PDB file of C-alpha atoms in Angstrom:
ATOM      1  CA  MET U   1    -118.192 -37.558 -10.455  1.00  0.00           C
ATOM      2  CA  SER U   2    -118.777 -40.801  -8.536  1.00  0.00           C
ATOM      3  CA  ALA U   3    -119.411 -44.340  -9.654  1.00  0.00           C
ATOM      4  CA  LEU U   4    -120.898 -47.684  -8.698  1.00  0.00           C
ATOM      5  CA  VAL U   5    -120.764 -51.145 -10.269  1.00  0.00           C
ATOM      6  CA  ALA U   6    -124.090 -52.673 -11.356  1.00  0.00           C
ATOM      7  CA  PRO U   7    -124.753 -56.321 -10.559  1.00  0.00           C
ATOM      8  CA  ASP U   8    -123.751 -57.292 -14.115  1.00  0.00           C
ATOM      9  CA  GLY U   9    -120.375 -55.561 -13.725  1.00  0.00           C
ATOM     10  CA  THR U  10    -121.158 -52.436 -15.710  1.00  0.00           C
ATOM     11  CA  ARG U  11    -119.626 -49.267 -14.200  1.00  0.00           C
ATOM     12  CA  LEU U  12    -122.201 -46.505 -13.802  1.00  0.00           C
ATOM     13  CA  ALA U  13    -121.362 -42.865 -13.220  1.00  0.00           C
ATOM     14  CA  TYR U  14    -123.368 -40.335 -11.261  1.00  0.00           C
ATOM     15  CA  THR U  15    -122.946 -36.742 -10.199  1.00  0.00           C
ATOM     16  CA  GLU U  16    -124.099 -35.194  -6.944  1.00  0.00           C
ATOM     17  CA  LEU U  17    -125.044 -31.494  -6.982  1.00  0.00           C
ATOM     18  CA  GLY U  18    -126.444 -29.291  -4.204  1.00  0.00           C
ATOM     19  CA  GLN U  19    -127.444 -29.864  -0.652  1.00  0.00           C
ATOM     20  CA  GLY U  20    -130.344 -31.456   1.174  1.00  0.00           C
ATOM     21  CA  PRO U  21    -132.196 -34.765   0.873  1.00  0.00           C
ATOM     22  CA  PRO U  22    -131.216 -36.767  -2.246  1.00  0.00           C
ATOM     23  CA  LEU U  23    -133.308 -36.651  -5.434  1.00  0.00           C
ATOM     24  CA  LEU U  24    -132.410 -39.292  -7.934  1.00  0.00           C
ATOM     25  CA  CYS U  25    -132.576 -37.753 -11.449  1.00  0.00           C
ATOM     26  CA  LEU U  26    -133.049 -39.917 -14.537  1.00  0.00           C
ATOM     27  CA  PRO U  27    -132.287 -38.344 -17.943  1.00  0.00           C
ATOM     28  CA  GLY U  28    -134.252 -38.848 -21.138  1.00  0.00           C
ATOM     29  CA  GLY U  29    -133.299 -38.731 -24.784  1.00  0.00           C
ATOM     30  CA  PRO U  30    -133.475 -41.677 -24.746  1.00  0.00           C
ATOM     31  CA  GLY U  31    -129.717 -42.103 -24.548  1.00  0.00           C
ATOM     32  CA  ARG U  32    -128.670 -38.639 -23.390  1.00  0.00           C
ATOM     33  CA  ALA U  33    -126.056 -37.996 -20.715  1.00  0.00           C
ATOM     34  CA  SER U  34    -127.459 -36.486 -17.542  1.00  0.00           C
ATOM     35  CA  ALA U  35    -125.484 -33.263 -17.776  1.00  0.00           C
ATOM     36  CA  TYR U  36    -128.297 -31.562 -19.765  1.00  0.00           C
ATOM     37  CA  LEU U  37    -130.439 -31.655 -16.622  1.00  0.00           C
ATOM     38  CA  GLU U  38    -128.036 -29.097 -15.178  1.00  0.00           C
ATOM     39  CA  GLU U  39    -129.219 -28.078 -11.689  1.00  0.00           C
ATOM     40  CA  LEU U  40    -132.862 -28.284 -12.689  1.00  0.00           C
ATOM     41  CA  GLY U  41    -133.651 -24.612 -12.410  1.00  0.00           C
ATOM     42  CA  GLY U  42    -132.099 -24.292  -8.994  1.00  0.00           C
ATOM     43  CA  LEU U  43    -133.498 -27.370  -7.252  1.00  0.00           C
ATOM     44  CA  SER U  44    -129.993 -28.006  -6.020  1.00  0.00           C
ATOM     45  CA  ALA U  45    -130.564 -25.241  -3.436  1.00  0.00           C
ATOM     46  CA  ASP U  46    -132.883 -27.530  -1.530  1.00  0.00           C
ATOM     47  CA  ARG U  47    -131.984 -31.041  -2.699  1.00  0.00           C
ATOM     48  CA  THR U  48    -128.902 -33.070  -3.495  1.00  0.00           C
ATOM     49  CA  LEU U  49    -129.432 -33.906  -7.126  1.00  0.00           C
ATOM     50  CA  VAL U  50    -128.041 -37.356  -7.906  1.00  0.00           C
ATOM     51  CA  ARG U  51    -127.835 -37.370 -11.697  1.00  0.00           C
ATOM     52  CA  LEU U  52    -127.339 -40.856 -13.149  1.00  0.00           C
ATOM     53  CA  ASP U  53    -125.651 -41.362 -16.487  1.00  0.00           C
ATOM     54  CA  THR U  54    -127.558 -44.373 -17.744  1.00  0.00           C
ATOM     55  CA  ARG U  55    -125.407 -47.204 -19.176  1.00  0.00           C
ATOM     56  CA  ALA U  56    -123.733 -46.391 -22.495  1.00  0.00           C
ATOM     57  CA  THR U  57    -124.191 -42.631 -21.914  1.00  0.00           C
ATOM     58  CA  GLY U  58    -121.981 -39.945 -20.445  1.00  0.00           C
ATOM     59  CA  HIS U  59    -119.300 -41.420 -18.211  1.00  0.00           C
ATOM     60  CA  SER U  60    -121.035 -44.751 -17.725  1.00  0.00           C
ATOM     61  CA  GLU U  61    -119.744 -47.901 -19.425  1.00  0.00           C
ATOM     62  CA  VAL U  62    -121.229 -49.640 -22.445  1.00  0.00           C
ATOM     63  CA  PRO U  63    -122.601 -52.956 -21.113  1.00  0.00           C
ATOM     64  CA  ALA U  64    -121.507 -56.320 -22.393  1.00  0.00           C
ATOM     65  CA  ASP U  65    -125.167 -57.274 -22.895  1.00  0.00           C
ATOM     66  CA  PRO U  66    -126.906 -54.857 -25.302  1.00  0.00           C
ATOM     67  CA  SER U  67    -130.335 -56.027 -24.179  1.00  0.00           C
ATOM     68  CA  SER U  68    -129.638 -54.378 -20.760  1.00  0.00           C
ATOM     69  CA  LEU U  69    -130.180 -51.013 -22.446  1.00  0.00           C
ATOM     70  CA  ARG U  70    -133.911 -51.596 -22.684  1.00  0.00           C
ATOM     71  CA  PHE U  71    -135.915 -49.156 -20.490  1.00  0.00           C
ATOM     72  CA  ASP U  72    -137.325 -51.768 -18.083  1.00  0.00           C
ATOM     73  CA  ARG U  73    -133.851 -53.262 -17.451  1.00  0.00           C
ATOM     74  CA  LEU U  74    -132.409 -49.787 -16.818  1.00  0.00           C
ATOM     75  CA  ALA U  75    -134.652 -49.772 -13.794  1.00  0.00           C
ATOM     76  CA  ALA U  76    -132.276 -52.276 -12.141  1.00  0.00           C
ATOM     77  CA  ASP U  77    -129.533 -49.589 -12.277  1.00  0.00           C
ATOM     78  CA  VAL U  78    -131.821 -47.189 -10.405  1.00  0.00           C
ATOM     79  CA  GLU U  79    -132.279 -49.775  -7.726  1.00  0.00           C
ATOM     80  CA  ALA U  80    -128.535 -50.458  -7.646  1.00  0.00           C
ATOM     81  CA  LEU U  81    -127.954 -46.731  -7.120  1.00  0.00           C
ATOM     82  CA  ARG U  82    -130.503 -46.596  -4.297  1.00  0.00           C
ATOM     83  CA  GLU U  83    -128.743 -49.476  -2.542  1.00  0.00           C
ATOM     84  CA  HIS U  84    -125.340 -47.929  -3.179  1.00  0.00           C
ATOM     85  CA  LEU U  85    -126.527 -44.726  -1.453  1.00  0.00           C
ATOM     86  CA  SER U  86    -128.012 -46.752   1.473  1.00  0.00           C
ATOM     87  CA  LEU U  87    -131.438 -45.196   1.073  1.00  0.00           C
ATOM     88  CA  GLU U  88    -134.473 -47.014   2.466  1.00  0.00           C
ATOM     89  CA  GLN U  89    -136.830 -45.008   0.197  1.00  0.00           C
ATOM     90  CA  VAL U  90    -136.095 -42.366  -2.344  1.00  0.00           C
ATOM     91  CA  ASP U  91    -137.588 -39.503  -4.340  1.00  0.00           C
ATOM     92  CA  VAL U  92    -137.059 -39.985  -8.051  1.00  0.00           C
ATOM     93  CA  LEU U  93    -137.340 -37.413 -10.851  1.00  0.00           C
ATOM     94  CA  GLY U  94    -137.498 -38.575 -14.426  1.00  0.00           C
ATOM     95  CA  HIS U  95    -137.470 -36.398 -17.519  1.00  0.00           C
ATOM     96  CA  SER U  96    -139.059 -37.394 -20.838  1.00  0.00           C
ATOM     97  CA  ALA U  97    -137.934 -40.986 -21.672  1.00  0.00           C
ATOM     98  CA  GLY U  98    -136.475 -41.173 -18.167  1.00  0.00           C
ATOM     99  CA  CYS U  99    -140.050 -41.164 -16.915  1.00  0.00           C
ATOM    100  CA  LEU U 100    -140.410 -44.643 -18.429  1.00  0.00           C
ATOM    101  CA  VAL U 101    -137.403 -45.826 -16.440  1.00  0.00           C
ATOM    102  CA  ALA U 102    -138.783 -44.218 -13.293  1.00  0.00           C
ATOM    103  CA  GLN U 103    -142.134 -45.941 -13.744  1.00  0.00           C
ATOM    104  CA  ALA U 104    -140.501 -49.287 -14.468  1.00  0.00           C
ATOM    105  CA  TRP U 105    -138.410 -48.947 -11.318  1.00  0.00           C
ATOM    106  CA  ALA U 106    -141.436 -47.952  -9.244  1.00  0.00           C
ATOM    107  CA  ALA U 107    -143.371 -50.934 -10.533  1.00  0.00           C
ATOM    108  CA  ALA U 108    -140.536 -53.321  -9.713  1.00  0.00           C
ATOM    109  CA  HIS U 109    -139.784 -51.795  -6.282  1.00  0.00           C
ATOM    110  CA  PRO U 110    -142.965 -50.080  -5.061  1.00  0.00           C
ATOM    111  CA  GLU U 111    -141.864 -50.348  -1.384  1.00  0.00           C
ATOM    112  CA  ARG U 112    -138.793 -48.219  -2.181  1.00  0.00           C
ATOM    113  CA  VAL U 113    -140.651 -45.231  -3.690  1.00  0.00           C
ATOM    114  CA  HIS U 114    -141.055 -42.163  -1.522  1.00  0.00           C
ATOM    115  CA  SER U 115    -142.300 -39.937  -4.354  1.00  0.00           C
ATOM    116  CA  LEU U 116    -142.062 -39.509  -8.119  1.00  0.00           C
ATOM    117  CA  VAL U 117    -141.644 -36.349 -10.211  1.00  0.00           C
ATOM    118  CA  LEU U 118    -142.344 -37.012 -13.886  1.00  0.00           C
ATOM    119  CA  VAL U 119    -141.329 -34.085 -16.076  1.00  0.00           C
ATOM    120  CA  THR U 120    -142.704 -33.758 -19.647  1.00  0.00           C
ATOM    121  CA  PRO U 121    -143.190 -37.525 -19.741  1.00  0.00           C
ATOM    122  CA  THR U 122    -143.529 -39.740 -22.734  1.00  0.00           C
ATOM    123  CA  ASP U 123    -146.871 -41.552 -22.598  1.00  0.00           C
ATOM    124  CA  ARG U 124    -145.616 -44.663 -24.375  1.00  0.00           C
ATOM    125  CA  LEU U 125    -146.363 -46.900 -21.410  1.00  0.00           C
ATOM    126  CA  GLN U 126    -149.934 -45.608 -21.354  1.00  0.00           C
ATOM    127  CA  GLY U 127    -150.437 -46.118 -25.086  1.00  0.00           C
ATOM    128  CA  GLY U 128    -150.687 -42.386 -25.878  1.00  0.00           C
ATOM    129  CA  GLN U 129    -150.437 -41.065 -29.439  1.00  0.00           C
ATOM    130  CA  ARG U 130    -149.179 -37.497 -28.823  1.00  0.00           C
ATOM    131  CA  ALA U 131    -152.188 -36.330 -30.803  1.00  0.00           C
ATOM    132  CA  ASP U 132    -151.841 -32.700 -29.707  1.00  0.00           C
ATOM    133  CA  VAL U 133    -148.243 -32.216 -30.839  1.00  0.00           C
ATOM    134  CA  ALA U 134    -149.118 -31.101 -34.323  1.00  0.00           C
ATOM    135  CA  ALA U 135    -151.426 -28.365 -33.029  1.00  0.00           C
ATOM    136  CA  ILE U 136    -148.823 -27.175 -30.548  1.00  0.00           C
ATOM    137  CA  ARG U 137    -146.309 -26.884 -33.379  1.00  0.00           C
ATOM    138  CA  GLN U 138    -148.803 -24.990 -35.524  1.00  0.00           C
ATOM    139  CA  GLY U 139    -149.256 -22.583 -32.680  1.00  0.00           C
ATOM    140  CA  ARG U 140    -145.679 -21.418 -33.158  1.00  0.00           C
ATOM    141  CA  ARG U 141    -146.074 -20.584 -36.893  1.00  0.00           C
ATOM    142  CA  GLY U 142    -145.683 -16.876 -36.304  1.00  0.00           C
ATOM    143  CA  GLU U 143    -142.080 -17.207 -35.096  1.00  0.00           C
ATOM    144  CA  ASP U 144    -139.181 -16.536 -37.460  1.00  0.00           C
ATOM    145  CA  TRP U 145    -137.626 -20.000 -37.112  1.00  0.00           C
ATOM    146  CA  TYR U 146    -140.876 -21.873 -37.774  1.00  0.00           C
ATOM    147  CA  ALA U 147    -140.681 -22.379 -41.550  1.00  0.00           C
ATOM    148  CA  GLY U 148    -137.261 -23.979 -41.434  1.00  0.00           C
ATOM    149  CA  ALA U 149    -138.149 -26.200 -38.459  1.00  0.00           C
ATOM    150  CA  ALA U 150    -141.418 -27.299 -39.994  1.00  0.00           C
ATOM    151  CA  GLU U 151    -139.714 -28.158 -43.279  1.00  0.00           C
ATOM    152  CA  ALA U 152    -137.062 -30.212 -41.483  1.00  0.00           C
ATOM    153  CA  GLN U 153    -139.738 -32.004 -39.465  1.00  0.00           C
ATOM    154  CA  ALA U 154    -141.620 -32.936 -42.641  1.00  0.00           C
ATOM    155  CA  ALA U 155    -138.454 -34.227 -44.286  1.00  0.00           C
ATOM    156  CA  LEU U 156    -137.401 -36.466 -41.350  1.00  0.00           C
ATOM    157  CA  ALA U 157    -139.711 -39.354 -42.091  1.00  0.00           C
ATOM    158  CA  ASP U 158    -138.123 -40.182 -45.435  1.00  0.00           C
ATOM    159  CA  ALA U 159    -134.608 -38.854 -44.868  1.00  0.00           C
ATOM    160  CA  PRO U 160    -131.631 -41.208 -45.164  1.00  0.00           C
ATOM    161  CA  PRO U 161    -129.672 -41.772 -41.917  1.00  0.00           C
ATOM    162  CA  ALA U 162    -126.834 -39.539 -43.038  1.00  0.00           C
ATOM    163  CA  GLN U 163    -129.224 -36.552 -43.152  1.00  0.00           C
ATOM    164  CA  GLN U 164    -131.261 -37.212 -40.010  1.00  0.00           C
ATOM    165  CA  GLN U 165    -128.996 -35.555 -37.460  1.00  0.00           C
ATOM    166  CA  ALA U 166    -128.946 -32.281 -39.341  1.00  0.00           C
ATOM    167  CA  LEU U 167    -132.737 -32.328 -39.729  1.00  0.00           C
ATOM    168  CA  VAL U 168    -133.258 -33.074 -36.053  1.00  0.00           C
ATOM    169  CA  ARG U 169    -130.940 -30.179 -35.226  1.00  0.00           C
ATOM    170  CA  ALA U 170    -133.155 -27.887 -37.309  1.00  0.00           C
ATOM    171  CA  THR U 171    -136.308 -29.011 -35.495  1.00  0.00           C
ATOM    172  CA  ARG U 172    -134.955 -28.181 -32.007  1.00  0.00           C
ATOM    173  CA  PRO U 173    -136.752 -24.822 -31.653  1.00  0.00           C
ATOM    174  CA  PHE U 174    -139.955 -26.946 -31.282  1.00  0.00           C
ATOM    175  CA  PHE U 175    -138.464 -28.452 -28.079  1.00  0.00           C
ATOM    176  CA  TYR U 176    -138.401 -25.126 -26.199  1.00  0.00           C
ATOM    177  CA  GLY U 177    -140.922 -22.553 -25.114  1.00  0.00           C
ATOM    178  CA  ARG U 178    -138.719 -19.807 -26.572  1.00  0.00           C
ATOM    179  CA  TRP U 179    -135.769 -19.766 -28.943  1.00  0.00           C
ATOM    180  CA  ASP U 180    -133.161 -17.387 -27.639  1.00  0.00           C
ATOM    181  CA  GLU U 181    -129.491 -17.459 -26.691  1.00  0.00           C
ATOM    182  CA  ARG U 182    -130.103 -19.485 -23.536  1.00  0.00           C
ATOM    183  CA  THR U 183    -132.226 -22.201 -25.158  1.00  0.00           C
ATOM    184  CA  GLN U 184    -129.997 -22.397 -28.252  1.00  0.00           C
ATOM    185  CA  ALA U 185    -126.982 -22.965 -26.039  1.00  0.00           C
ATOM    186  CA  HIS U 186    -128.789 -25.757 -24.186  1.00  0.00           C
ATOM    187  CA  ALA U 187    -129.951 -27.330 -27.453  1.00  0.00           C
ATOM    188  CA  ALA U 188    -126.381 -27.272 -28.825  1.00  0.00           C
ATOM    189  CA  THR U 189    -125.191 -29.682 -26.121  1.00  0.00           C
ATOM    190  CA  ALA U 190    -127.371 -32.493 -27.416  1.00  0.00           C
ATOM    191  CA  ASP U 191    -125.047 -33.646 -30.166  1.00  0.00           C
ATOM    192  CA  ARG U 192    -122.124 -34.391 -27.838  1.00  0.00           C
ATOM    193  CA  GLN U 193    -124.318 -35.754 -25.022  1.00  0.00           C
ATOM    194  CA  SER U 194    -126.233 -38.334 -27.058  1.00  0.00           C
ATOM    195  CA  SER U 195    -125.544 -42.039 -27.470  1.00  0.00           C
ATOM    196  CA  LYS U 196    -127.006 -43.753 -30.519  1.00  0.00           C
ATOM    197  CA  ARG U 197    -126.319 -47.165 -28.967  1.00  0.00           C
ATOM    198  CA  ALA U 198    -128.319 -46.273 -25.894  1.00  0.00           C
ATOM    199  CA  GLU U 199    -131.083 -44.656 -27.905  1.00  0.00           C
ATOM    200  CA  LEU U 200    -131.601 -47.766 -30.065  1.00  0.00           C
ATOM    201  CA  GLY U 201    -131.418 -50.148 -27.153  1.00  0.00           C
ATOM    202  CA  PHE U 202    -133.967 -48.215 -25.058  1.00  0.00           C
ATOM    203  CA  GLY U 203    -137.011 -49.524 -26.862  1.00  0.00           C
ATOM    204  CA  ALA U 204    -135.575 -52.696 -28.445  1.00  0.00           C
ATOM    205  CA  GLY U 205    -137.753 -55.701 -27.660  1.00  0.00           C
ATOM    206  CA  ILE U 206    -140.412 -53.583 -25.947  1.00  0.00           C
ATOM    207  CA  GLU U 207    -142.983 -56.063 -27.204  1.00  0.00           C
ATOM    208  CA  ASP U 208    -141.631 -58.562 -24.659  1.00  0.00           C
ATOM    209  CA  VAL U 209    -142.203 -56.198 -21.728  1.00  0.00           C
ATOM    210  CA  ASP U 210    -145.301 -56.731 -19.550  1.00  0.00           C
ATOM    211  CA  LEU U 211    -146.569 -53.186 -19.789  1.00  0.00           C
ATOM    212  CA  ALA U 212    -150.029 -54.077 -18.458  1.00  0.00           C
ATOM    213  CA  GLY U 213    -148.390 -55.650 -15.413  1.00  0.00           C
ATOM    214  CA  MET U 214    -146.430 -52.455 -14.752  1.00  0.00           C
ATOM    215  CA  LEU U 215    -149.541 -50.348 -15.009  1.00  0.00           C
ATOM    216  CA  ALA U 216    -151.365 -52.657 -12.623  1.00  0.00           C
ATOM    217  CA  VAL U 217    -148.702 -52.112  -9.960  1.00  0.00           C
ATOM    218  CA  LEU U 218    -148.615 -48.337 -10.538  1.00  0.00           C
ATOM    219  CA  ALA U 219    -152.415 -48.159 -10.102  1.00  0.00           C
ATOM    220  CA  ASP U 220    -151.903 -49.333  -6.476  1.00  0.00           C
ATOM    221  CA  LEU U 221    -148.843 -47.189  -5.753  1.00  0.00           C
ATOM    222  CA  ASP U 222    -149.883 -45.128  -2.744  1.00  0.00           C
ATOM    223  CA  VAL U 223    -147.243 -42.410  -2.912  1.00  0.00           C
ATOM    224  CA  PRO U 224    -147.313 -38.737  -4.029  1.00  0.00           C
ATOM    225  CA  VAL U 225    -146.664 -38.239  -7.763  1.00  0.00           C
ATOM    226  CA  LEU U 226    -146.210 -34.959  -9.619  1.00  0.00           C
ATOM    227  CA  VAL U 227    -146.553 -34.930 -13.409  1.00  0.00           C
ATOM    228  CA  LEU U 228    -145.330 -31.675 -14.856  1.00  0.00           C
ATOM    229  CA  GLY U 229    -145.607 -30.497 -18.469  1.00  0.00           C
ATOM    230  CA  GLY U 230    -145.007 -27.418 -20.523  1.00  0.00           C
ATOM    231  CA  GLU U 231    -147.801 -25.817 -22.513  1.00  0.00           C
ATOM    232  CA  ARG U 232    -145.488 -25.393 -25.537  1.00  0.00           C
ATOM    233  CA  ASP U 233    -144.026 -28.885 -25.389  1.00  0.00           C
ATOM    234  CA  ALA U 234    -144.053 -29.876 -29.059  1.00  0.00           C
ATOM    235  CA  LEU U 235    -142.194 -33.127 -28.436  1.00  0.00           C
ATOM    236  CA  THR U 236    -144.307 -35.139 -26.037  1.00  0.00           C
ATOM    237  CA  GLY U 237    -147.268 -32.752 -25.938  1.00  0.00           C
ATOM    238  CA  VAL U 238    -149.553 -31.674 -23.112  1.00  0.00           C
ATOM    239  CA  ALA U 239    -152.209 -34.433 -23.282  1.00  0.00           C
ATOM    240  CA  SER U 240    -149.563 -36.877 -22.031  1.00  0.00           C
ATOM    241  CA  VAL U 241    -149.494 -35.147 -18.672  1.00  0.00           C
ATOM    242  CA  ALA U 242    -153.024 -36.112 -17.706  1.00  0.00           C
ATOM    243  CA  LEU U 243    -152.737 -39.539 -19.370  1.00  0.00           C
ATOM    244  CA  VAL U 244    -149.603 -40.455 -17.350  1.00  0.00           C
ATOM    245  CA  ALA U 245    -151.053 -38.994 -14.167  1.00  0.00           C
ATOM    246  CA  GLY U 246    -154.117 -41.212 -14.607  1.00  0.00           C
ATOM    247  CA  SER U 247    -151.919 -44.260 -13.972  1.00  0.00           C
ATOM    248  CA  PHE U 248    -151.468 -43.293 -10.302  1.00  0.00           C
ATOM    249  CA  PRO U 249    -153.933 -42.987  -7.459  1.00  0.00           C
ATOM    250  CA  ARG U 250    -152.269 -39.876  -5.861  1.00  0.00           C
ATOM    251  CA  ALA U 251    -150.964 -37.887  -8.849  1.00  0.00           C
ATOM    252  CA  GLN U 252    -151.216 -34.161  -9.300  1.00  0.00           C
ATOM    253  CA  THR U 253    -150.591 -32.329 -12.572  1.00  0.00           C
ATOM    254  CA  VAL U 254    -149.039 -28.978 -13.425  1.00  0.00           C
ATOM    255  CA  VAL U 255    -148.608 -27.463 -16.888  1.00  0.00           C
ATOM    256  CA  LEU U 256    -146.259 -24.476 -16.891  1.00  0.00           C
ATOM    257  CA  PRO U 257    -147.223 -21.608 -19.227  1.00  0.00           C
ATOM    258  CA  GLY U 258    -144.538 -20.648 -21.690  1.00  0.00           C
ATOM    259  CA  ALA U 259    -142.488 -23.760 -21.127  1.00  0.00           C
ATOM    260  CA  GLY U 260    -141.551 -26.427 -23.621  1.00  0.00           C
ATOM    261  CA  HIS U 261    -140.011 -29.883 -23.241  1.00  0.00           C
ATOM    262  CA  PHE U 262    -137.245 -28.562 -20.937  1.00  0.00           C
ATOM    263  CA  PRO U 263    -139.229 -26.434 -18.503  1.00  0.00           C
ATOM    264  CA  TRP U 264    -136.285 -25.799 -16.126  1.00  0.00           C
ATOM    265  CA  VAL U 265    -134.549 -24.073 -19.065  1.00  0.00           C
ATOM    266  CA  ASP U 266    -137.543 -22.069 -20.283  1.00  0.00           C
ATOM    267  CA  GLU U 267    -139.096 -21.150 -16.934  1.00  0.00           C
ATOM    268  CA  PRO U 268    -136.545 -21.965 -14.245  1.00  0.00           C
ATOM    269  CA  GLU U 269    -138.138 -20.070 -11.380  1.00  0.00           C
ATOM    270  CA  ALA U 270    -141.608 -21.442 -11.995  1.00  0.00           C
ATOM    271  CA  PHE U 271    -140.245 -24.959 -12.351  1.00  0.00           C
ATOM    272  CA  ARG U 272    -138.227 -24.697  -9.151  1.00  0.00           C
ATOM    273  CA  VAL U 273    -141.169 -23.364  -7.135  1.00  0.00           C
ATOM    274  CA  VAL U 274    -143.515 -26.096  -8.268  1.00  0.00           C
ATOM    275  CA  VAL U 275    -141.139 -29.008  -7.854  1.00  0.00           C
ATOM    276  CA  SER U 276    -139.534 -27.829  -4.614  1.00  0.00           C
ATOM    277  CA  GLY U 277    -142.974 -27.120  -3.188  1.00  0.00           C
ATOM    278  CA  PHE U 278    -144.189 -30.605  -4.059  1.00  0.00           C
ATOM    279  CA  LEU U 279    -141.107 -32.274  -2.640  1.00  0.00           C
ATOM    280  CA  ALA U 280    -141.346 -30.209   0.583  1.00  0.00           C
ATOM    281  CA  GLY U 281    -144.883 -31.517   1.008  1.00  0.00           C
ATOM    282  CA  VAL U 282    -143.940 -35.159   0.804  1.00  0.00           C
TER     283      VAL U 282
END
């Protein structure tokens, strides 16, 4: 575990795993500690994974200013980490909500971007509606866990706060391409890795963010971008892959068969081959 101090004095923790050129890894959640990224299906064999615990998560400090938890302001911590590592340009991988941070950072510092890997991205920046999520969930109705997960999902909208965590826990089979011992163990880590403070701060005041301005910069970002999804991703869906990729002039898309929202857990070898191949090419 290593650390740096952000310009506002907040101590940020990061972990380096593996060997090879650095790959900055931004977790999602929002508000989840980066440990759940593990070694990203074996990417650490070829790259040094620099997993950042975003502020108020994992081993990073809670900031004095709660507004600094908003996704566009988290981009400043990515830049601080790049400077701390003395990297002129850097490859950045974001997962889920971390893709928003990656895009915000790229828009703010386009000259520092070597490449982007956006894994099962949220399409909130692009105005997506996740319209295909319901159909993807329906496609799992033959599995033995489906009835309980679907019931919990339906109850979430009107559930009091005291019941929401248990209901979310019951919906977690939807997050994976398969529901077995491996994926259940990965899902079980979420409770201890999640920060409610960071989750709530991530999107607070988003109406004040110049989203159109960000997209305008990304439309001119002349770097390689990989947008990777899972065909069974019942959290952010599959349509989001093409929608997010459409924001970049040099993006390629891959949707992994059998994978859900955490494709390095469901299909580690396929994930590693695709991402390492992309990075080798840039």
